[in-house]
PDB file of C-alpha atoms in Angstrom:
ATOM      1  CA  THR A   1     -19.046   4.232  -6.985  1.00 81.00           C
ATOM      2  CA  ALA A   2     -17.899   2.498  -3.712  1.00 91.00           C
ATOM      3  CA  ILE A   3     -15.364   0.417  -5.593  1.00 91.00           C
ATOM      4  CA  GLN A   4     -13.721   3.068  -7.754  1.00 92.00           C
ATOM      5  CA  ASN A   5     -13.456   4.675  -4.203  1.00 94.00           C
ATOM      6  CA  GLY A   6     -11.999   2.426  -2.546  1.00 95.00           C
ATOM      7  CA  ALA A   7      -9.457   1.280  -5.133  1.00 94.00           C
ATOM      8  CA  GLN A   8      -7.946   5.014  -5.378  1.00 95.00           C
ATOM      9  CA  ARG A   9      -7.801   4.863  -1.642  1.00 96.00           C
ATOM     10  CA  ALA A  10      -5.487   1.488  -1.830  1.00 97.00           C
ATOM     11  CA  ILE A  11      -3.712   3.348  -4.548  1.00 97.00           C
ATOM     12  CA  ASP A  12      -2.658   6.682  -2.228  1.00 98.00           C
ATOM     13  CA  GLU A  13      -2.357   4.021   0.320  1.00 98.00           C
ATOM     14  CA  LEU A  14       0.125   1.948  -1.667  1.00 98.00           C
ATOM     15  CA  ASN A  15       2.028   4.478  -3.568  1.00 98.00           C
ATOM     16  CA  ALA A  16       2.604   5.300   0.374  1.00 98.00           C
ATOM     17  CA  ALA A  17       4.066   2.940   1.355  1.00 98.00           C
ATOM     18  CA  ASP A  18       6.689   2.583  -2.006  1.00 98.00           C
ATOM     19  CA  SER A  19       7.917   5.612  -1.094  1.00 98.00           C
ATOM     20  CA  ALA A  20       8.604   4.405   2.763  1.00 99.00           C
ATOM     21  CA  LEU A  21      10.147   0.916   1.383  1.00 99.00           C
ATOM     22  CA  GLU A  22      12.394   2.871  -0.864  1.00 99.00           C
ATOM     23  CA  GLY A  23      13.843   4.729   1.782  1.00 99.00           C
ATOM     24  CA  VAL A  24      13.750   1.805   3.924  1.00 99.00           C
ATOM     25  CA  LYS A  25      15.464  -0.089   0.427  1.00 99.00           C
ATOM     26  CA  THR A  26      18.112   3.026   0.320  1.00 99.00           C
ATOM     27  CA  SER A  27      18.450   3.169   4.006  1.00 99.00           C
ATOM     28  CA  LEU A  28      20.073  -0.501   3.748  1.00 99.00           C
ATOM     29  CA  ALA A  29      22.092   0.100   1.096  1.00 99.00           C
ATOM     30  CA  ARG A  30      23.989   2.129   2.326  1.00 99.00           C
ATOM     31  CA  ALA A  31      25.269   0.431   5.855  1.00 99.00           C
ATOM     32  CA  GLN A  32      25.741  -2.681   3.156  1.00 99.00           C
ATOM     33  CA  VAL A  33      28.359  -0.508   1.347  1.00 99.00           C
ATOM     34  CA  LEU A  34      29.846   0.458   4.883  1.00 99.00           C
ATOM     35  CA  ALA A  35      29.793  -2.550   5.723  1.00 99.00           C
ATOM     36  CA  THR A  36      31.763  -3.129   2.884  1.00 98.00           C
ATOM     37  CA  GLN A  37      34.067  -1.106   3.388  1.00 98.00           C
ATOM     38  CA  PHE A  38      34.696  -0.721   7.296  1.00 99.00           C
ATOM     39  CA  GLY A  39      35.004  -4.518   6.930  1.00 98.00           C
ATOM     40  CA  ASN A  40      38.524  -4.433   5.405  1.00 98.00           C
ATOM     41  CA  ASP A  41      41.139  -4.277   8.526  1.00 97.00           C
ATOM     42  CA  THR A  42      42.604  -1.942   7.778  1.00 98.00           C
ATOM     43  CA  TYR A  43      40.515   0.304   9.875  1.00 98.00           C
ATOM     44  CA  THR A  44      40.755   1.362  13.007  1.00 98.00           C
ATOM     45  CA  ALA A  45      39.121   0.656  15.642  1.00 98.00           C
ATOM     46  CA  ASN A  46      37.899   4.473  15.662  1.00 98.00           C
ATOM     47  CA  ASP A  47      37.496   4.860  12.086  1.00 98.00           C
ATOM     48  CA  ARG A  48      34.982   1.590  12.986  1.00 99.00           C
ATOM     49  CA  ALA A  49      33.302   3.265  15.684  1.00 98.00           C
ATOM     50  CA  SER A  50      32.427   6.907  13.910  1.00 98.00           C
ATOM     51  CA  ALA A  51      30.372   4.457  11.011  1.00 99.00           C
ATOM     52  CA  ALA A  52      28.738   2.754  13.531  1.00 99.00           C
ATOM     53  CA  GLU A  53      27.728   6.766  14.518  1.00 99.00           C
ATOM     54  CA  GLU A  54      26.101   7.026  10.575  1.00 99.00           C
ATOM     55  CA  ILE A  55      24.457   3.225  11.205  1.00 99.00           C
ATOM     56  CA  ASP A  56      22.581   4.176  13.674  1.00 99.00           C
ATOM     57  CA  GLY A  57      21.134   6.968  12.203  1.00 99.00           C
ATOM     58  CA  LEU A  58      20.162   4.962   9.198  1.00 99.00           C
ATOM     59  CA  PHE A  59      18.532   2.807  12.057  1.00 99.00           C
ATOM     60  CA  LYS A  60      15.482   5.518  12.608  1.00 98.00           C
ATOM     61  CA  GLN A  61      14.944   7.002   9.244  1.00 99.00           C
ATOM     62  CA  VAL A  62      14.361   2.215   8.763  1.00 99.00           C
ATOM     63  CA  LEU A  63      12.046   3.603  12.173  1.00 98.00           C
ATOM     64  CA  GLY A  64      10.534   6.290  10.823  1.00 98.00           C
ATOM     65  CA  ASP A  65       9.721   4.936   7.469  1.00 99.00           C
ATOM     66  CA  LEU A  66       8.429   1.460   8.967  1.00 99.00           C
ATOM     67  CA  ASN A  67       5.955   3.893  10.991  1.00 99.00           C
ATOM     68  CA  THR A  68       4.536   6.442   8.091  1.00 98.00           C
ATOM     69  CA  ARG A  69       1.023   7.565   8.021  1.00 98.00           C
ATOM     70  CA  PHE A  70      -1.109   8.218   5.596  1.00 97.00           C
ATOM     71  CA  GLY A  71      -3.809  10.221   6.090  1.00 95.00           C
ATOM     72  CA  ASP A  72      -5.482   7.905  10.036  1.00 94.00           C
ATOM     73  CA  ARG A  73      -3.520   4.794   9.783  1.00 96.00           C
ATOM     74  CA  TYR A  74      -0.343   3.544   9.918  1.00 98.00           C
ATOM     75  CA  LEU A  75       0.846   1.974   6.446  1.00 98.00           C
ATOM     76  CA  PHE A  76       2.519  -0.927   7.908  1.00 98.00           C
ATOM     77  CA  GLY A  77       1.214  -2.449  11.118  1.00 98.00           C
ATOM     78  CA  GLY A  78      -1.580  -4.904   9.883  1.00 98.00           C
ATOM     79  CA  PHE A  79      -5.064  -3.791  11.023  1.00 98.00           C
ATOM     80  CA  LYS A  80      -3.630  -2.558  14.100  1.00 97.00           C
ATOM     81  CA  ASP A  81      -3.221   0.427  12.450  1.00 97.00           C
ATOM     82  CA  ASN A  82      -3.664   3.544  15.140  1.00 97.00           C
ATOM     83  CA  ARG A  83      -0.849   3.512  16.781  1.00 97.00           C
ATOM     84  CA  PRO A  84       3.108   3.162  15.444  1.00 98.00           C
ATOM     85  CA  PRO A  85       3.958  -0.517  14.770  1.00 98.00           C
ATOM     86  CA  PHE A  86       7.948  -0.830  15.032  1.00 98.00           C
ATOM     87  CA  ASP A  87       8.940   1.322  18.996  1.00 98.00           C
ATOM     88  CA  GLY A  88      12.344   2.603  19.367  1.00 97.00           C
ATOM     89  CA  LEU A  89      14.272  -1.535  20.029  1.00 96.00           C
ATOM     90  CA  GLY A  90      12.771  -2.374  16.598  1.00 97.00           C
ATOM     91  CA  ASN A  91      10.234  -4.139  18.008  1.00 97.00           C
ATOM     92  CA  TYR A  92       7.038  -4.885  15.787  1.00 98.00           C
ATOM     93  CA  TRP A  93       3.658  -4.587  17.307  1.00 98.00           C
ATOM     94  CA  GLY A  94       1.229  -4.525  14.447  1.00 98.00           C
ATOM     95  CA  ASP A  95      -0.522  -8.150  13.219  1.00 97.00           C
ATOM     96  CA  THR A  96      -0.671  -9.768  10.737  1.00 97.00           C
ATOM     97  CA  GLY A  97      -3.958  -8.213   9.181  1.00 97.00           C
ATOM     98  CA  VAL A  98      -3.930  -8.027   5.526  1.00 97.00           C
ATOM     99  CA  ARG A  99      -6.066  -4.841   4.246  1.00 96.00           C
ATOM    100  CA  GLN A 100      -8.546  -6.646   1.927  1.00 96.00           C
ATOM    101  CA  VAL A 101     -10.359  -4.051  -0.949  1.00 96.00           C
ATOM    102  CA  GLU A 102     -12.901  -4.949  -2.942  1.00 93.00           C
ATOM    103  CA  VAL A 103     -12.343  -4.914  -7.683  1.00 91.00           C
ATOM    104  CA  ALA A 104     -14.732  -5.953  -9.155  1.00 87.00           C
ATOM    105  CA  SER A 105     -17.844  -7.526  -6.866  1.00 86.00           C
ATOM    106  CA  GLY A 106     -17.198 -10.278  -4.413  1.00 90.00           C
ATOM    107  CA  VAL A 107     -13.278 -10.179  -5.744  1.00 91.00           C
ATOM    108  CA  TYR A 108     -10.639  -8.641  -3.293  1.00 94.00           C
ATOM    109  CA  ASP A 109      -6.918  -8.058  -3.180  1.00 94.00           C
ATOM    110  CA  ASP A 110      -4.135  -6.945  -0.715  1.00 96.00           C
ATOM    111  CA  ALA A 111      -3.623  -3.654  -0.346  1.00 97.00           C
ATOM    112  CA  SER A 112      -0.899  -3.421   2.279  1.00 97.00           C
ATOM    113  CA  VAL A 113       2.226  -5.020   3.035  1.00 97.00           C
ATOM    114  CA  ARG A 114       3.187  -7.927   5.603  1.00 97.00           C
ATOM    115  CA  ALA A 115       5.616  -6.351   7.931  1.00 98.00           C
ATOM    116  CA  ASP A 116       6.576  -8.781   9.851  1.00 97.00           C
ATOM    117  CA  ILE A 117       8.199 -10.848   7.158  1.00 97.00           C
ATOM    118  CA  MET A 118       9.130  -7.671   4.596  1.00 98.00           C
ATOM    119  CA  ALA A 119      10.973  -5.796   7.615  1.00 98.00           C
ATOM    120  CA  LYS A 120      10.777  -9.185  10.360  1.00 97.00           C
ATOM    121  CA  GLY A 121      11.770 -11.602   7.945  1.00 96.00           C
ATOM    122  CA  VAL A 122       9.580 -14.562   9.903  1.00 95.00           C
ATOM    123  CA  ASP A 123       9.070 -17.481   7.721  1.00 86.00           C
ATOM    124  CA  GLY A 124      13.039 -17.835   7.500  1.00 92.00           C
ATOM    125  CA  GLY A 125      13.923 -14.360   6.387  1.00 97.00           C
ATOM    126  CA  VAL A 126      16.269 -11.929   8.313  1.00 98.00           C
ATOM    127  CA  ASP A 127      15.138  -9.088  10.322  1.00 98.00           C
ATOM    128  CA  ILE A 128      16.467  -5.422   9.073  1.00 99.00           C
ATOM    129  CA  LEU A 129      16.372  -4.584  12.322  1.00 98.00           C
ATOM    130  CA  THR A 130      18.807  -5.686  14.077  1.00 98.00           C
ATOM    131  CA  ALA A 131      20.990  -6.211  11.453  1.00 98.00           C
ATOM    132  CA  LEU A 132      21.452  -2.665  11.832  1.00 99.00           C
ATOM    133  CA  ARG A 133      21.878  -2.514  15.500  1.00 98.00           C
ATOM    134  CA  ASP A 134      23.772  -5.922  14.994  1.00 98.00           C
ATOM    135  CA  LEU A 135      26.129  -4.024  12.670  1.00 99.00           C
ATOM    136  CA  SER A 136      26.275  -0.796  14.952  1.00 99.00           C
ATOM    137  CA  ALA A 137      27.574  -3.765  17.427  1.00 99.00           C
ATOM    138  CA  ALA A 138      30.089  -4.689  15.115  1.00 99.00           C
ATOM    139  CA  LEU A 139      31.883  -1.283  14.686  1.00 99.00           C
ATOM    140  CA  ARG A 140      31.923  -0.408  17.851  1.00 98.00           C
ATOM    141  CA  ALA A 141      33.604  -3.346  19.236  1.00 99.00           C
ATOM    142  CA  ASN A 142      35.844  -3.519  16.104  1.00 98.00           C
ATOM    143  CA  ASP A 143      34.367  -6.747  14.898  1.00 99.00           C
ATOM    144  CA  GLY A 144      35.823  -7.331  12.186  1.00 98.00           C
ATOM    145  CA  ASP A 145      34.262 -10.784  10.481  1.00 98.00           C
ATOM    146  CA  ALA A 146      30.865  -9.756  12.585  1.00 99.00           C
ATOM    147  CA  ILE A 147      31.035  -6.186  10.263  1.00 99.00           C
ATOM    148  CA  ARG A 148      31.708  -8.577   6.903  1.00 98.00           C
ATOM    149  CA  ALA A 149      29.432 -11.377   7.824  1.00 98.00           C
ATOM    150  CA  SER A 150      26.572  -8.453   8.311  1.00 98.00           C
ATOM    151  CA  ILE A 151      26.808  -7.881   4.864  1.00 98.00           C
ATOM    152  CA  GLY A 152      25.074 -10.938   3.597  1.00 98.00           C
ATOM    153  CA  THR A 153      22.022 -10.254   6.186  1.00 98.00           C
ATOM    154  CA  LEU A 154      21.907  -7.187   4.756  1.00 98.00           C
ATOM    155  CA  ASP A 155      21.648  -8.532   1.544  1.00 98.00           C
ATOM    156  CA  LYS A 156      19.030 -10.621   2.357  1.00 98.00           C
ATOM    157  CA  GLY A 157      17.443  -7.949   3.628  1.00 98.00           C
ATOM    158  CA  LEU A 158      16.983  -6.189   0.350  1.00 98.00           C
ATOM    159  CA  ASN A 159      15.730  -8.453  -1.537  1.00 98.00           C
ATOM    160  CA  GLN A 160      13.366  -8.619   0.753  1.00 98.00           C
ATOM    161  CA  VAL A 161      12.263  -5.385   0.524  1.00 98.00           C
ATOM    162  CA  SER A 162      12.502  -5.454  -3.056  1.00 98.00           C
ATOM    163  CA  ALA A 163       9.904  -8.102  -3.492  1.00 97.00           C
ATOM    164  CA  ALA A 164       7.343  -6.056  -1.378  1.00 98.00           C
ATOM    165  CA  ARG A 165       7.887  -3.447  -3.118  1.00 98.00           C
ATOM    166  CA  SER A 166       7.225  -5.334  -6.375  1.00 97.00           C
ATOM    167  CA  ARG A 167       3.913  -7.076  -4.802  1.00 96.00           C
ATOM    168  CA  VAL A 168       3.041  -2.892  -3.590  1.00 97.00           C
ATOM    169  CA  GLY A 169       3.186  -2.544  -7.957  1.00 96.00           C
ATOM    170  CA  THR A 170       1.079  -5.541  -9.321  1.00 95.00           C
ATOM    171  CA  ALA A 171      -1.184  -4.775  -6.565  1.00 95.00           C
ATOM    172  CA  VAL A 172      -1.448  -1.053  -8.259  1.00 96.00           C
ATOM    173  CA  ASN A 173      -1.478  -2.448 -11.146  1.00 95.00           C
ATOM    174  CA  ILE A 174      -4.821  -3.829 -10.384  1.00 94.00           C
ATOM    175  CA  PHE A 175      -5.694  -1.193  -8.673  1.00 94.00           C
ATOM    176  CA  THR A 176      -5.508   1.536 -11.158  1.00 94.00           C
ATOM    177  CA  SER A 177      -7.480  -0.948 -13.329  1.00 91.00           C
ATOM    178  CA  THR A 178     -10.164  -1.506 -11.266  1.00 91.00           C
ATOM    179  CA  VAL A 179     -10.417   2.546 -11.086  1.00 91.00           C
ATOM    180  CA  ASN A 180     -10.380   3.308 -15.174  1.00 90.00           C
ATOM    181  CA  ALA A 181     -13.192  -0.099 -15.355  1.00 87.00           C
ATOM    182  CA  CYS A 182     -15.293   1.940 -13.056  1.00 86.00           C
ATOM    183  CA  SER A 183     -14.943   5.198 -14.806  1.00 81.00           C
ATOM    184  CA  LEU A 184     -15.751   3.893 -17.920  1.00 78.00           C
ATOM    185  CA  GLN A 185     -19.155   2.266 -16.529  1.00 66.00           C
ATOM    186  CA  ILE A 186     -19.524   5.901 -15.694  1.00 56.00           C
ATOM    187  CA  ILE A 187     -18.937   6.419 -19.079  1.00 50.00           C
ATOM    188  CA  ASP A 188     -21.605   4.159 -19.820  1.00 52.00           C
ATOM    189  CA  LYS A 189     -24.621   4.829 -17.747  1.00 49.00           C
ATOM    190  CA  LYS A 190     -24.559   7.909 -19.010  1.00 51.00           C
ATOM    191  CA  LYS A 191     -24.401   6.859 -22.492  1.00 53.00           C
ATOM    192  CA  VAL A 192     -26.851   4.550 -22.352  1.00 45.00           C
ATOM    193  CA  ILE A 193     -28.980   6.968 -19.881  1.00 44.00           C
ATOM    194  CA  SER A 194     -29.031   9.406 -23.077  1.00 52.00           C
ATOM    195  CA  GLU A 195     -29.466   6.929 -25.774  1.00 48.00           C
ATOM    196  CA  LEU A 196     -32.507   5.649 -24.427  1.00 43.00           C
ATOM    197  CA  GLY A 197     -33.681   9.431 -23.790  1.00 52.00           C
ATOM    198  CA  ASP A 198     -38.221   9.503 -24.593  1.00 50.00           C
ATOM    199  CA  ALA A 199     -37.896   5.924 -24.475  1.00 49.00           C
ATOM    200  CA  ASP A 200     -40.388   4.136 -22.443  1.00 51.00           C
ATOM    201  CA  THR A 201     -39.478   4.430 -18.564  1.00 46.00           C
ATOM    202  CA  LEU A 202     -39.714   0.164 -17.976  1.00 46.00           C
ATOM    203  CA  GLU A 203     -37.626  -0.832 -21.615  1.00 48.00           C
ATOM    204  CA  SER A 204     -34.979   1.877 -20.055  1.00 43.00           C
ATOM    205  CA  SER A 205     -35.089   0.771 -16.901  1.00 50.00           C
ATOM    206  CA  SER A 206     -34.373  -3.356 -18.630  1.00 50.00           C
ATOM    207  CA  LYS A 207     -31.906  -2.004 -21.423  1.00 41.00           C
ATOM    208  CA  LEU A 208     -29.958   0.014 -17.892  1.00 43.00           C
ATOM    209  CA  SER A 209     -30.510  -2.904 -15.966  1.00 52.00           C
ATOM    210  CA  LEU A 210     -29.026  -5.600 -18.408  1.00 43.00           C
ATOM    211  CA  ALA A 211     -25.862  -2.537 -19.417  1.00 43.00           C
ATOM    212  CA  GLN A 212     -25.168  -2.346 -15.478  1.00 52.00           C
ATOM    213  CA  TYR A 213     -25.133  -6.874 -15.379  1.00 47.00           C
ATOM    214  CA  ALA A 214     -22.460  -7.341 -18.123  1.00 45.00           C
ATOM    215  CA  LEU A 215     -20.958  -4.398 -17.130  1.00 51.00           C
ATOM    216  CA  ASN A 216     -20.503  -6.052 -13.881  1.00 57.00           C
ATOM    217  CA  ALA A 217     -19.574  -9.027 -15.025  1.00 53.00           C
ATOM    218  CA  THR A 218     -16.456  -7.820 -17.620  1.00 52.00           C
ATOM    219  CA  LEU A 219     -15.081  -6.312 -14.518  1.00 55.00           C
ATOM    220  CA  THR A 220     -15.190  -9.311 -12.608  1.00 58.00           C
ATOM    221  CA  SER A 221     -13.747 -11.450 -14.976  1.00 53.00           C
ATOM    222  CA  ALA A 222     -11.255  -8.972 -15.315  1.00 52.00           C
ATOM    223  CA  ALA A 223      -9.994  -8.532 -11.470  1.00 54.00           C
ATOM    224  CA  LYS A 224     -10.123 -12.653 -11.939  1.00 53.00           C
ATOM    225  CA  ILE A 225      -7.481 -12.498 -14.412  1.00 48.00           C
ATOM    226  CA  LEU A 226      -5.790  -9.541 -13.126  1.00 51.00           C
ATOM    227  CA  GLU A 227      -5.517 -11.849 -10.041  1.00 52.00           C
ATOM    228  CA  PHE A 228      -4.312 -15.006 -11.673  1.00 46.00           C
ATOM    229  CA  SER A 229      -1.529 -12.632 -12.907  1.00 48.00           C
ATOM    230  CA  LEU A 230      -0.165 -11.778  -9.532  1.00 46.00           C
ATOM    231  CA  VAL A 231      -0.271 -15.419  -8.443  1.00 46.00           C
ATOM    232  CA  LYS A 232       1.745 -16.475 -11.586  1.00 44.00           C
ATOM    233  CA  LEU A 233       3.565 -13.466 -11.216  1.00 42.00           C
ATOM    234  CA  LEU A 234       4.537 -14.361  -7.155  1.00 42.00           C
ATOM    235  CA  LYS A 235       4.949 -18.117  -8.177  1.00 45.00           C
TER     236      LYS A 235
END
């Protein structure tokens, strides 16, 4: 069905997004380790400059993950998903749009991540790309105070990415339930048709319509329950 196909596509995209976010989290965690290590003033300017090179590499890795493409769509660009959302300096060219996919008749759930929140830190968060660039600059400047200050900033960035992954995981569960329910719907339809067999055509059609209506009502109710659970989880 269209709902099942849409939900499966959402699962595939969200799983790809989660893999990308895992990469971002790994890079940020490594940057935090380096900030903690080289925040110690026993390290020389040359030591810190070498560490800055690794931070630059992590910056590029994060950019690559944030520009992840699945099929013909860039996953973190919002509705502007036909081009890489982040440029080489870390500027965001996507928008705040969130794709929604139908999970039951008239019921929709989010199927993408807002990168302006997760990566750029709008609404009081931190810009994880700026944090990496600032750490690199602090290491090159041999500025111990700035290096140490970056530890907390990176920690906030890690929390943002973790929160995004949590939302992705919940959404995957919802869409998986939808796919499973639709599969049962198809099986039940075939079962009804088989059981009706040679019964009166009009009566058979009526029973099939009633079965379809009942199953759709069940799917809608289940989706609303899942949506309510998601809202409670995110509070």
